[in-house]
GROMACS .gro file of C-alpha atoms in nm:
model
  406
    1UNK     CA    1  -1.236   0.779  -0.988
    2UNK     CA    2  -0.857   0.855  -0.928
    3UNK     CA    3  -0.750   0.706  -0.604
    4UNK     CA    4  -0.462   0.961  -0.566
    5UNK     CA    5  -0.722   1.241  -0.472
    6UNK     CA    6  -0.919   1.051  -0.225
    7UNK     CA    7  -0.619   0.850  -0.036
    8UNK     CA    8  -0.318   1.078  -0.144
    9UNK     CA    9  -0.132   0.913   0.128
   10UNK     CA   10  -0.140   0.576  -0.032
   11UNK     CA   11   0.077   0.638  -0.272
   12UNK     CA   12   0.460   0.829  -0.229
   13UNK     CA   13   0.497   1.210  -0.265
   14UNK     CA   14   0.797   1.362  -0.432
   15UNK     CA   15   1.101   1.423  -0.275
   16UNK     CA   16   1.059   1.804  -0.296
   17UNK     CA   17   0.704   1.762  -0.089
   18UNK     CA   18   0.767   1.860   0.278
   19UNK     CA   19   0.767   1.549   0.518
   20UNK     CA   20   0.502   1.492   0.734
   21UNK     CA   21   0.571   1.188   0.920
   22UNK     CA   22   0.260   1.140   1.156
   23UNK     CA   23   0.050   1.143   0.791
   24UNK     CA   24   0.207   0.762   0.817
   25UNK     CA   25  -0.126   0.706   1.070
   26UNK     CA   26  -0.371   0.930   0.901
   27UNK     CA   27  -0.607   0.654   0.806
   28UNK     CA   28  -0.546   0.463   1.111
   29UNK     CA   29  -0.629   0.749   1.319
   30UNK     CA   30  -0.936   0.831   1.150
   31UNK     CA   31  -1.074   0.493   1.203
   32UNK     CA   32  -0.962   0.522   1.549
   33UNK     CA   33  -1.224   0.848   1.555
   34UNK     CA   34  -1.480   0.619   1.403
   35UNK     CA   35  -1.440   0.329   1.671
   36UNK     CA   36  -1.582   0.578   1.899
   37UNK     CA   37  -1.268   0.606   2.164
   38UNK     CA   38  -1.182   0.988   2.083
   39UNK     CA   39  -1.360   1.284   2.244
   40UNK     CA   40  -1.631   1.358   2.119
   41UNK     CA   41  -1.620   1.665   1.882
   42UNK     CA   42  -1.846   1.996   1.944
   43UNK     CA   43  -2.037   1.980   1.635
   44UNK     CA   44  -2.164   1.628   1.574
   45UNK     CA   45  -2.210   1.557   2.025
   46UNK     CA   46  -2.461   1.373   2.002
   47UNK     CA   47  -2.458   1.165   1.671
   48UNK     CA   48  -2.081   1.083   1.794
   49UNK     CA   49  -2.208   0.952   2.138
   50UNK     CA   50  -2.444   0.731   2.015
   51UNK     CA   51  -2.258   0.611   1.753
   52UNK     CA   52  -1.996   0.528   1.985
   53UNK     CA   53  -2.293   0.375   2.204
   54UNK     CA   54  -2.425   0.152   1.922
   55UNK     CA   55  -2.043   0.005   1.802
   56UNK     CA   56  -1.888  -0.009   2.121
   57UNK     CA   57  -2.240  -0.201   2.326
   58UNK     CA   58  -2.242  -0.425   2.024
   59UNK     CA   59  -1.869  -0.506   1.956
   60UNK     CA   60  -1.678  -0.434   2.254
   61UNK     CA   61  -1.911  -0.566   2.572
   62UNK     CA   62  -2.182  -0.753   2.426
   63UNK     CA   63  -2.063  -0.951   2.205
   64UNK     CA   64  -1.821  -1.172   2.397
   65UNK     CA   65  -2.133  -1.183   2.657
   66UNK     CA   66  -2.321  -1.303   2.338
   67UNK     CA   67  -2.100  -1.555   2.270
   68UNK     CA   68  -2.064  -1.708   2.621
   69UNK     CA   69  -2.512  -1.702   2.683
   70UNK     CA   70  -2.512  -1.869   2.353
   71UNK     CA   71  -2.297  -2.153   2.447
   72UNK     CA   72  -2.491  -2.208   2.843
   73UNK     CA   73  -2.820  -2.151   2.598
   74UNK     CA   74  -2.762  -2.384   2.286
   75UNK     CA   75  -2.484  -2.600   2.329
   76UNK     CA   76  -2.684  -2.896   2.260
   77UNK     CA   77  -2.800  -2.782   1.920
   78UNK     CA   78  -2.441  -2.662   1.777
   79UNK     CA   79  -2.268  -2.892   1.564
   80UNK     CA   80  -1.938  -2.967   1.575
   81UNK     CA   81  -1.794  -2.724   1.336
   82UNK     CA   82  -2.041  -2.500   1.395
   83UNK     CA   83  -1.906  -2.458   1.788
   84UNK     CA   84  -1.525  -2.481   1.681
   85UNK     CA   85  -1.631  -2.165   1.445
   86UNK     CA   86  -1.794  -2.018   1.717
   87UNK     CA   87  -1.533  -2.075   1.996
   88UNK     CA   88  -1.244  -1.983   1.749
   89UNK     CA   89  -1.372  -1.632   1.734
   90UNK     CA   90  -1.507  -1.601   2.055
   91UNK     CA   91  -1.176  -1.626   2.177
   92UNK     CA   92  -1.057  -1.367   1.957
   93UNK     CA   93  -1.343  -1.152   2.019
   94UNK     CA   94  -1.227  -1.138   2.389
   95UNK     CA   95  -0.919  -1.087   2.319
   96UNK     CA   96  -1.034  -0.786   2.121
   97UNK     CA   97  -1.269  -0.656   2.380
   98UNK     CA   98  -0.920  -0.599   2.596
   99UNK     CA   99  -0.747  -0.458   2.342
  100UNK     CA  100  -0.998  -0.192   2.263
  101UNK     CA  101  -1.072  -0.095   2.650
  102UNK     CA  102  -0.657  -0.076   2.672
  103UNK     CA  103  -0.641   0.173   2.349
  104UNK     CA  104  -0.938   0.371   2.469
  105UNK     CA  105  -0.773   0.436   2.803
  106UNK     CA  106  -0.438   0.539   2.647
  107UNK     CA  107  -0.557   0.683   2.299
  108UNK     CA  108  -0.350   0.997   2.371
  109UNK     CA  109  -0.024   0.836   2.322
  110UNK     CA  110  -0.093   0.789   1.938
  111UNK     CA  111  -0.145   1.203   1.973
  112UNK     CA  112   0.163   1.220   2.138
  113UNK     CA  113   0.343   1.029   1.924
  114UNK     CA  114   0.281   1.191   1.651
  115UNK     CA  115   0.412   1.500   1.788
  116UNK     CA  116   0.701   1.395   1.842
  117UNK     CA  117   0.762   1.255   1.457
  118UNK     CA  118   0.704   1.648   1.408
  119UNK     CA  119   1.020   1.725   1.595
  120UNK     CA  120   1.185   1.461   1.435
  121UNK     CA  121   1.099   1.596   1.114
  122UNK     CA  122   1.195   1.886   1.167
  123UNK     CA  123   1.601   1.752   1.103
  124UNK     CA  124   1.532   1.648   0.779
  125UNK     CA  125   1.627   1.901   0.495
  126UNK     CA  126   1.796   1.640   0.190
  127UNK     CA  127   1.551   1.574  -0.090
  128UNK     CA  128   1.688   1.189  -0.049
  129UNK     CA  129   1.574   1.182   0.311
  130UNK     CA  130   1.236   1.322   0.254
  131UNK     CA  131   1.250   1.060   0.004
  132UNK     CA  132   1.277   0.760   0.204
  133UNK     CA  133   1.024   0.907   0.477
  134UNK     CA  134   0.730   0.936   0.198
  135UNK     CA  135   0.792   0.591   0.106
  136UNK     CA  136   0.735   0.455   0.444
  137UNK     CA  137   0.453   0.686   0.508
  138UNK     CA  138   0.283   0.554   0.147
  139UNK     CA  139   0.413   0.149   0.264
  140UNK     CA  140   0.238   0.234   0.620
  141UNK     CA  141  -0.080   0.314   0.499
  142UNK     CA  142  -0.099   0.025   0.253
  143UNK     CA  143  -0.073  -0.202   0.509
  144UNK     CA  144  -0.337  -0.050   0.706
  145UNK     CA  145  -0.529  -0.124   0.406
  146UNK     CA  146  -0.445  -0.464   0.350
  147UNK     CA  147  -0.542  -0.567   0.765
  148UNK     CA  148  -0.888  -0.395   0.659
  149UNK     CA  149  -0.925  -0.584   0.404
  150UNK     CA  150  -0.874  -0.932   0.510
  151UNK     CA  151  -1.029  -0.848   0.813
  152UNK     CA  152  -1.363  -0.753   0.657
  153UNK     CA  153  -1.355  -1.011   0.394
  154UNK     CA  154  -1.369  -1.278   0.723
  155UNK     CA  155  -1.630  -1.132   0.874
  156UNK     CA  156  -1.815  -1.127   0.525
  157UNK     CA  157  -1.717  -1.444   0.403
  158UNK     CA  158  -1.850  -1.604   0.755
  159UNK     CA  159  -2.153  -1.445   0.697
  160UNK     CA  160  -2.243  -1.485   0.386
  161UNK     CA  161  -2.154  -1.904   0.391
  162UNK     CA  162  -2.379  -1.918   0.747
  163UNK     CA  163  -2.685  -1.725   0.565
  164UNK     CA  164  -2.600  -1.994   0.242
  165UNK     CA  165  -2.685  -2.277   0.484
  166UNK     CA  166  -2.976  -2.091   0.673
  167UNK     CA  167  -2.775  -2.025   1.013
  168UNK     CA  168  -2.679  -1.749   1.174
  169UNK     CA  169  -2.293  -1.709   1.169
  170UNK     CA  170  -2.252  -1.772   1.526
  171UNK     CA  171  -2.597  -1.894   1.724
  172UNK     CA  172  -2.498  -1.561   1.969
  173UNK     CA  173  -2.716  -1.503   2.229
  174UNK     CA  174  -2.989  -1.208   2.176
  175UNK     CA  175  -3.291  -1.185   2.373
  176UNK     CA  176  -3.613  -1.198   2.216
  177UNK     CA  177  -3.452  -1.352   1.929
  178UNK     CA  178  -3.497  -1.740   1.794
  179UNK     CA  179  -3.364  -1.746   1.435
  180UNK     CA  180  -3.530  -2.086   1.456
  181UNK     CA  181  -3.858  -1.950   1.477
  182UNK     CA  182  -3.945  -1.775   1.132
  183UNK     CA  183  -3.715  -1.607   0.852
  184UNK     CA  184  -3.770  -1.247   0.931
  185UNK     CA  185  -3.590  -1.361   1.333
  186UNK     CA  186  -3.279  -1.554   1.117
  187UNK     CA  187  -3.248  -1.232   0.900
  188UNK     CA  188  -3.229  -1.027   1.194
  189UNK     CA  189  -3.000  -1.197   1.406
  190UNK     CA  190  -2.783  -1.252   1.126
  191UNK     CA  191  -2.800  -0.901   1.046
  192UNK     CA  192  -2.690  -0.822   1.421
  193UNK     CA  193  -2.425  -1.052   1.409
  194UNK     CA  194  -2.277  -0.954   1.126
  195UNK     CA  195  -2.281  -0.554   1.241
  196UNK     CA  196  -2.142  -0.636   1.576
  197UNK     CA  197  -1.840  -0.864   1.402
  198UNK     CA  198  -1.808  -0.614   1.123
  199UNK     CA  199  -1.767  -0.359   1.443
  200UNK     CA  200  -1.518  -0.606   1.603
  201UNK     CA  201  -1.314  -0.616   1.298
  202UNK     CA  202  -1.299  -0.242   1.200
  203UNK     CA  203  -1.156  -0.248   1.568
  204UNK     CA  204  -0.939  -0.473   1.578
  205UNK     CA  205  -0.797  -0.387   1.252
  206UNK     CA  206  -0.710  -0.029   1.452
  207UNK     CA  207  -0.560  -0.215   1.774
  208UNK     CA  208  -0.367  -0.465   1.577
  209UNK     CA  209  -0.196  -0.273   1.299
  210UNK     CA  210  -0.105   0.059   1.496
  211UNK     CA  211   0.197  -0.042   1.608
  212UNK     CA  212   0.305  -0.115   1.248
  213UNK     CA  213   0.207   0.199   1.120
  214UNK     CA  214   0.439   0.362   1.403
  215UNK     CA  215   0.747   0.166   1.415
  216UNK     CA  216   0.765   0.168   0.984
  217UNK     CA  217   0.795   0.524   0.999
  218UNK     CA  218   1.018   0.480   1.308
  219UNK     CA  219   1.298   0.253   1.087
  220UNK     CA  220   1.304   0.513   0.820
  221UNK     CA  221   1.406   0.807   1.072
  222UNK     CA  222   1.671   0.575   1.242
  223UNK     CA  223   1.790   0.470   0.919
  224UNK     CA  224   1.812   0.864   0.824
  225UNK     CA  225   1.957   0.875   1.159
  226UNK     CA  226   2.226   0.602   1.051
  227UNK     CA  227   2.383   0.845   0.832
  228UNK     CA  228   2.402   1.183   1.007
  229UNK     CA  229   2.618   0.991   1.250
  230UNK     CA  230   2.810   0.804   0.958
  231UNK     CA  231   2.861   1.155   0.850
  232UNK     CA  232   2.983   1.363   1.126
  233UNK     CA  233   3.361   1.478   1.161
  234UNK     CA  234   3.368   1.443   0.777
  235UNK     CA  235   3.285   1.820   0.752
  236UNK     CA  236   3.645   2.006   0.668
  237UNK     CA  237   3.528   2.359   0.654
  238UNK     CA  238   3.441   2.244   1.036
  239UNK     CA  239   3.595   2.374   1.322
  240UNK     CA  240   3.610   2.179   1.648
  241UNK     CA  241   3.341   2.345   1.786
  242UNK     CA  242   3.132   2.289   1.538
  243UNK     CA  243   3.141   1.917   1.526
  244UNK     CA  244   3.140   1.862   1.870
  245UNK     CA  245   2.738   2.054   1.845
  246UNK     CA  246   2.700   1.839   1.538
  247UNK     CA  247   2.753   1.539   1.784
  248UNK     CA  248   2.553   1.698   2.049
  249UNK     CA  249   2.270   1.737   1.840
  250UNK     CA  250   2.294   1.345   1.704
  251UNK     CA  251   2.275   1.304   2.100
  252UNK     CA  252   1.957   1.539   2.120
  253UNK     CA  253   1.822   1.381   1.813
  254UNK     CA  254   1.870   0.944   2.001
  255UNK     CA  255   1.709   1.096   2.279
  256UNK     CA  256   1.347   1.207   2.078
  257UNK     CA  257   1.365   0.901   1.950
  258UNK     CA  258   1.342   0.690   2.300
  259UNK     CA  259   1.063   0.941   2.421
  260UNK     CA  260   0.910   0.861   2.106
  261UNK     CA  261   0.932   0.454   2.189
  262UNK     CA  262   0.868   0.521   2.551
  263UNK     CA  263   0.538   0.687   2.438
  264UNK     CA  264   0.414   0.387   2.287
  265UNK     CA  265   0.597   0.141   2.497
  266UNK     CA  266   0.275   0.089   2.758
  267UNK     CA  267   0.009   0.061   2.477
  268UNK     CA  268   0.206  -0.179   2.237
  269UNK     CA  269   0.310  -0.373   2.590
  270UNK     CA  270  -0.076  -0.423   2.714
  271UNK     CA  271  -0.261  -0.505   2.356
  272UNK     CA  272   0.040  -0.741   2.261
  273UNK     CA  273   0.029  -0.934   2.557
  274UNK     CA  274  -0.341  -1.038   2.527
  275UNK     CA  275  -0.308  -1.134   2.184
  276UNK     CA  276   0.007  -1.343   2.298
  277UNK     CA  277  -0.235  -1.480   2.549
  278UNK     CA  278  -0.517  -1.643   2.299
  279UNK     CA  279  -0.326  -1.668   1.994
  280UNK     CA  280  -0.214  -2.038   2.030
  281UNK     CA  281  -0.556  -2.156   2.112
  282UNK     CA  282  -0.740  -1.925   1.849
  283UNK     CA  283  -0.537  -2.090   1.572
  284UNK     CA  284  -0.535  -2.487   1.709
  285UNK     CA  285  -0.925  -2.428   1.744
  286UNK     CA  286  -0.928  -2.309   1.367
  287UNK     CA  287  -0.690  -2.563   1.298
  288UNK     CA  288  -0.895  -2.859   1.421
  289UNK     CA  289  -1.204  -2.700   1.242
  290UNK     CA  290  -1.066  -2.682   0.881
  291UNK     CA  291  -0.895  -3.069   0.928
  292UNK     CA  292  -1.169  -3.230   1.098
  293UNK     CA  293  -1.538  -3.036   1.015
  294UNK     CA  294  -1.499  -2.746   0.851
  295UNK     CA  295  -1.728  -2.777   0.441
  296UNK     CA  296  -1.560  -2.624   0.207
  297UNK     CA  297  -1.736  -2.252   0.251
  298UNK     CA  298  -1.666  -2.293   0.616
  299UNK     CA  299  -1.310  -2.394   0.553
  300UNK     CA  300  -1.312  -2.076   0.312
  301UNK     CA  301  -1.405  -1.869   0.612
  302UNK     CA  302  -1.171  -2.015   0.871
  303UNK     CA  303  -0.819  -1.983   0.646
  304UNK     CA  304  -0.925  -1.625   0.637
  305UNK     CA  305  -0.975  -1.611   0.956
  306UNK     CA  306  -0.635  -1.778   1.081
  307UNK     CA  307  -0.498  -1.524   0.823
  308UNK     CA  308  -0.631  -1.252   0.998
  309UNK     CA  309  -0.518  -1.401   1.361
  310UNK     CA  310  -0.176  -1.435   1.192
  311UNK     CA  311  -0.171  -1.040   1.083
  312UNK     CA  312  -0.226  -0.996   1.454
  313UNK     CA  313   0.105  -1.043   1.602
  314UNK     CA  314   0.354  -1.187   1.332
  315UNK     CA  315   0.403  -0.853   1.122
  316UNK     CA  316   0.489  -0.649   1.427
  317UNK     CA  317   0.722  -0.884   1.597
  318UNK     CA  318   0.930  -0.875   1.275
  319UNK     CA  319   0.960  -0.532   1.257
  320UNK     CA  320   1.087  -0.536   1.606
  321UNK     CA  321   1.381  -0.787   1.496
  322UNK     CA  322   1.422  -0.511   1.212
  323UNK     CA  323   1.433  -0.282   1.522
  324UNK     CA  324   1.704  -0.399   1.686
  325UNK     CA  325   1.924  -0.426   1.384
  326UNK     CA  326   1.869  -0.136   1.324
  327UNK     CA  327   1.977   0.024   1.708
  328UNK     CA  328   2.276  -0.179   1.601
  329UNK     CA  329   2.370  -0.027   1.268
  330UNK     CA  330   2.367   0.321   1.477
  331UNK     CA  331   2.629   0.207   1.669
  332UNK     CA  332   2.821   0.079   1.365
  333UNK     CA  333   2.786   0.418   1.212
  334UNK     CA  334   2.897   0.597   1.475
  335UNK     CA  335   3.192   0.408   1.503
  336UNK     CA  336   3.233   0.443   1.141
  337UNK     CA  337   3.258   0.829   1.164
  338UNK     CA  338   3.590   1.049   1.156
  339UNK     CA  339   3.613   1.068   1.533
  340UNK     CA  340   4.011   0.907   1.555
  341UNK     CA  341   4.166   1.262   1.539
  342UNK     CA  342   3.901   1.468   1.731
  343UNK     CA  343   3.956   1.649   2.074
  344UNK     CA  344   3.964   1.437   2.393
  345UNK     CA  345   3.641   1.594   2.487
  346UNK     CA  346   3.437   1.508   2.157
  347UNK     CA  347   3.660   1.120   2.217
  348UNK     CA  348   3.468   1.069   2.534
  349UNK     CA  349   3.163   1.192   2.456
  350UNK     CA  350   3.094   0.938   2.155
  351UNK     CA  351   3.236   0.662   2.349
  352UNK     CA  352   2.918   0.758   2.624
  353UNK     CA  353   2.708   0.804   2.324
  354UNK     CA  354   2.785   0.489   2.147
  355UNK     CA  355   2.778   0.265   2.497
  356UNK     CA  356   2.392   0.394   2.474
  357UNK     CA  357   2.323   0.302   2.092
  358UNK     CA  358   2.446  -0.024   2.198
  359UNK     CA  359   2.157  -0.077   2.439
  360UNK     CA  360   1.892  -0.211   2.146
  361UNK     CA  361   1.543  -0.085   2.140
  362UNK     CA  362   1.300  -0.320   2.277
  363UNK     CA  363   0.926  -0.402   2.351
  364UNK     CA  364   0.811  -0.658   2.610
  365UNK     CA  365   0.449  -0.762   2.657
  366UNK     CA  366   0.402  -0.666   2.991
  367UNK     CA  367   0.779  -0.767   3.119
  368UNK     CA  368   0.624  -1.091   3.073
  369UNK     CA  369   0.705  -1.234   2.701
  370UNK     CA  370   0.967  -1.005   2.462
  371UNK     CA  371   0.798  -0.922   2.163
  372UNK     CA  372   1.017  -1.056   1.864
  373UNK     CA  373   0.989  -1.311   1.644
  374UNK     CA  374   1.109  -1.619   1.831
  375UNK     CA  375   0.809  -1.543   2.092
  376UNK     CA  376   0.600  -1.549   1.801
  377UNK     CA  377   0.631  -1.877   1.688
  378UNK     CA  378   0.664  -1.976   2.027
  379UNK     CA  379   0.307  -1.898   2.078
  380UNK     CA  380   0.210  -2.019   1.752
  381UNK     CA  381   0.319  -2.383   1.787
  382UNK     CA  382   0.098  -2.376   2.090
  383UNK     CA  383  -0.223  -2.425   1.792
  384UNK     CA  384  -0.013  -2.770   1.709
  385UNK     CA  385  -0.016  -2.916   2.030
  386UNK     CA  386  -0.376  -2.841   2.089
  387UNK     CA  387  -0.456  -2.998   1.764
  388UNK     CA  388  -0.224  -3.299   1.855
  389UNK     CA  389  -0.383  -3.345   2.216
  390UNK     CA  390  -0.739  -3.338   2.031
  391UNK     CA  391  -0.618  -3.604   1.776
  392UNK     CA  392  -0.482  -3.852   2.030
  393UNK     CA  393  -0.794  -3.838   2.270
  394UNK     CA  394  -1.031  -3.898   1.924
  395UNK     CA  395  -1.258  -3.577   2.061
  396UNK     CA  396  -1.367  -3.509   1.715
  397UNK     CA  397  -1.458  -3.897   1.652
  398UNK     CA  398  -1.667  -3.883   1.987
  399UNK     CA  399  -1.838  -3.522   1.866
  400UNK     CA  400  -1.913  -3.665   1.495
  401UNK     CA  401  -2.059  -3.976   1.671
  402UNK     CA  402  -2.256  -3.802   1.891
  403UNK     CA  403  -2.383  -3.540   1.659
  404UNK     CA  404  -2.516  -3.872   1.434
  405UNK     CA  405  -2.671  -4.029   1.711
  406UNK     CA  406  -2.888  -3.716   1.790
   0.00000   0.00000   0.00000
């Protein structure tokens, strides 16, 4: 089978193949239809609605119920790295409930979005520029591919290790369900669980790696960007005029490109901000697990997991450092151009223009925490201390003692 016909995306067009930015979220988008957040479409109503029924009542509001009944149910009967593997994702799964509810209420930004990378597309006429966009459309698309597949090879290593020891991944709540009961009640509460985390991954695959796919495609237009303003004023055949539209248009052309950010600014704000929220705790949890309980399938399952948790926020919040470097090298180019002997008019209009490319692009998670990479770690040492404080008050001595004494 070639993979080139079935994901032609994946891989980078020619330089003489027209550019078609928004194809840099054609997967994601797709599986964005399949999480069951988009309108439903005329032909396939009803097979749509309940498929977006059966995912969304399983993943999305259920299972953190699940989660929480199972705990108040059977806490007694968990063992201690059997609840830490629990908790660990039930945290997450929360955190991915929110997530989900804030992409299905603003799902037509990623439409809008992408219509705007159509105007900004529309500039682009060099072979070498059509170039570099194909390669971060192909790199995009990859990467959505990559989040799937660690995600998925969690949820499946989890499940496959809990069905090895005869347990269901995580003792969830369902009701006229005991897995303790007979096989055929294990196999089908596994087989539940393991739909509604597959569900919850396929999700949160979608609400954690969008705003990659849109800001990689983003860098290569402002880096095309770079050097049409490194460029203007060099033009001799010019006249005055002339350059001073050329410079107009470079002002036009900033300008798409904050709608553009401002379009995703609210979504990327909300989904970051809850993941900020849990992902200290999510990893000490895991943490503690793998050092202190965790056999080695179990351990298996939980560094895929904290890999996963990691893909969340960390690959995003570097591309936002890349961001502002890159609102910085604008201004460097502009300054860079042959503006020294141009009209007082053109003078004062670049010196506006570059006081605004001086004013870097940036997200914040709900004006609460900037997203960059210092936040990121920030939030990530949290896991250390809540390993530390669970070292020094011996809670995993008292839960191993306990569990032997039962």
């Amino acid at each position: 089978m070639d993979l080139r016909s079935w994901f032609p995306t994946l891989y980078t067009q020619s330089k003489d193949t027209p550019v078609r930015s928004r194809d840099a979220t054609l997967y994601l988008l797709r599986c964005v239809f399949l999480m069951g957040v988009r309108k439903p479409p005329a032909k396939f109503f009803v097979a749509y609605v309940l498929w977006s029924f059966a995912l969304n009542f399983c993943s999305t509001f259920y299972q953190p119920i699940g989660f929480l009944t199972g705990y108040i149910s059977h806490l007694s009967e968990f063992s201690p790295g059997e609840f830490l593997t629990s908790l660990q994702v039930a945290f997450n799964a929360w955190s991915c409930s929110t997530k989900v509810l804030i992409v299905w209420a603003l799902v037509k930004r990623f439409d809008e979005a992408n219509n705007i990378l159509d105007e900004m597309d529309r500039r682009i006429t060099d072979p070498g520029e059509r170039l570099q966009v194909h390669r971060a459309v192909s790199l995009s698309n990859r990467i959505f591919f990559f989040f799937m597949a660690v995600y998925m090879v969690y949820a499946t290593n989890t499940f496959l290790s809990a069905i090895f020891i005869g347990r269901p991944p995580y003792q969830n709540y369902y009701p006229f369900l005991d897995w303790r009961s007979s096989t055929l009640h294990l196999a089908l509460q596994a087989g539940l669980e393991y739909f509604a985390m597959a569900g919850a991954c396929f999700q949160d695959v979608c609400v954690d790696c969008y705003p990659v796919n849109f800001i990689l495609v983003l860098r290569a237009h402002m880096s095309i960007f770079a050097e049409r303003l490194r460029r203007l004023g060099t033009y001799p055949s010019e006249s005055q005029e002339q350059r001073y539209e050329r410079l107009v248009e470079c002002i036009q052309d900033h300008k798409v490109i904050l709608r553009y950010v401002d379009c995703l600014r609210p979504v990327i704000s909300g989904t970051i901000f809850v993941q900020f929220l849990v992902v200290g705790l999510v990893l000490g949890f895991t943490l503690i697990n793998i050092v202190l309980f965790a056999n080695l399938g179990s351990a298996i399952a939980a560094l895929s997991f904290m890999a996963a948790v990691l893909l969340e926020t960390t690959p995003f919040c570097i591309l936002c450092n890349y961001l502002t470097e890159d609102c910085y090298k604008l201004a460097d180019a502009l300054f860079q151009s042959n503006w020294i002997d141009e009209e007082k008019r053109y003078q004062k209009t670049l010196m506006y223009f570059l006081q605004k490319l001086q004013q870097p692009i940036t997200f914040m998670a709900m004006n609460v925490f900037p997203i960059s990479v210092g936040t990121n770690i920030s939030v990530t040492k949290f896991s250390f201390s809540v390993f530390t404080l669970v070292k020094q008050m011996n809670i995993a001595e008292k839960l191993t003692k306990s569990e032997m004494e039962e």
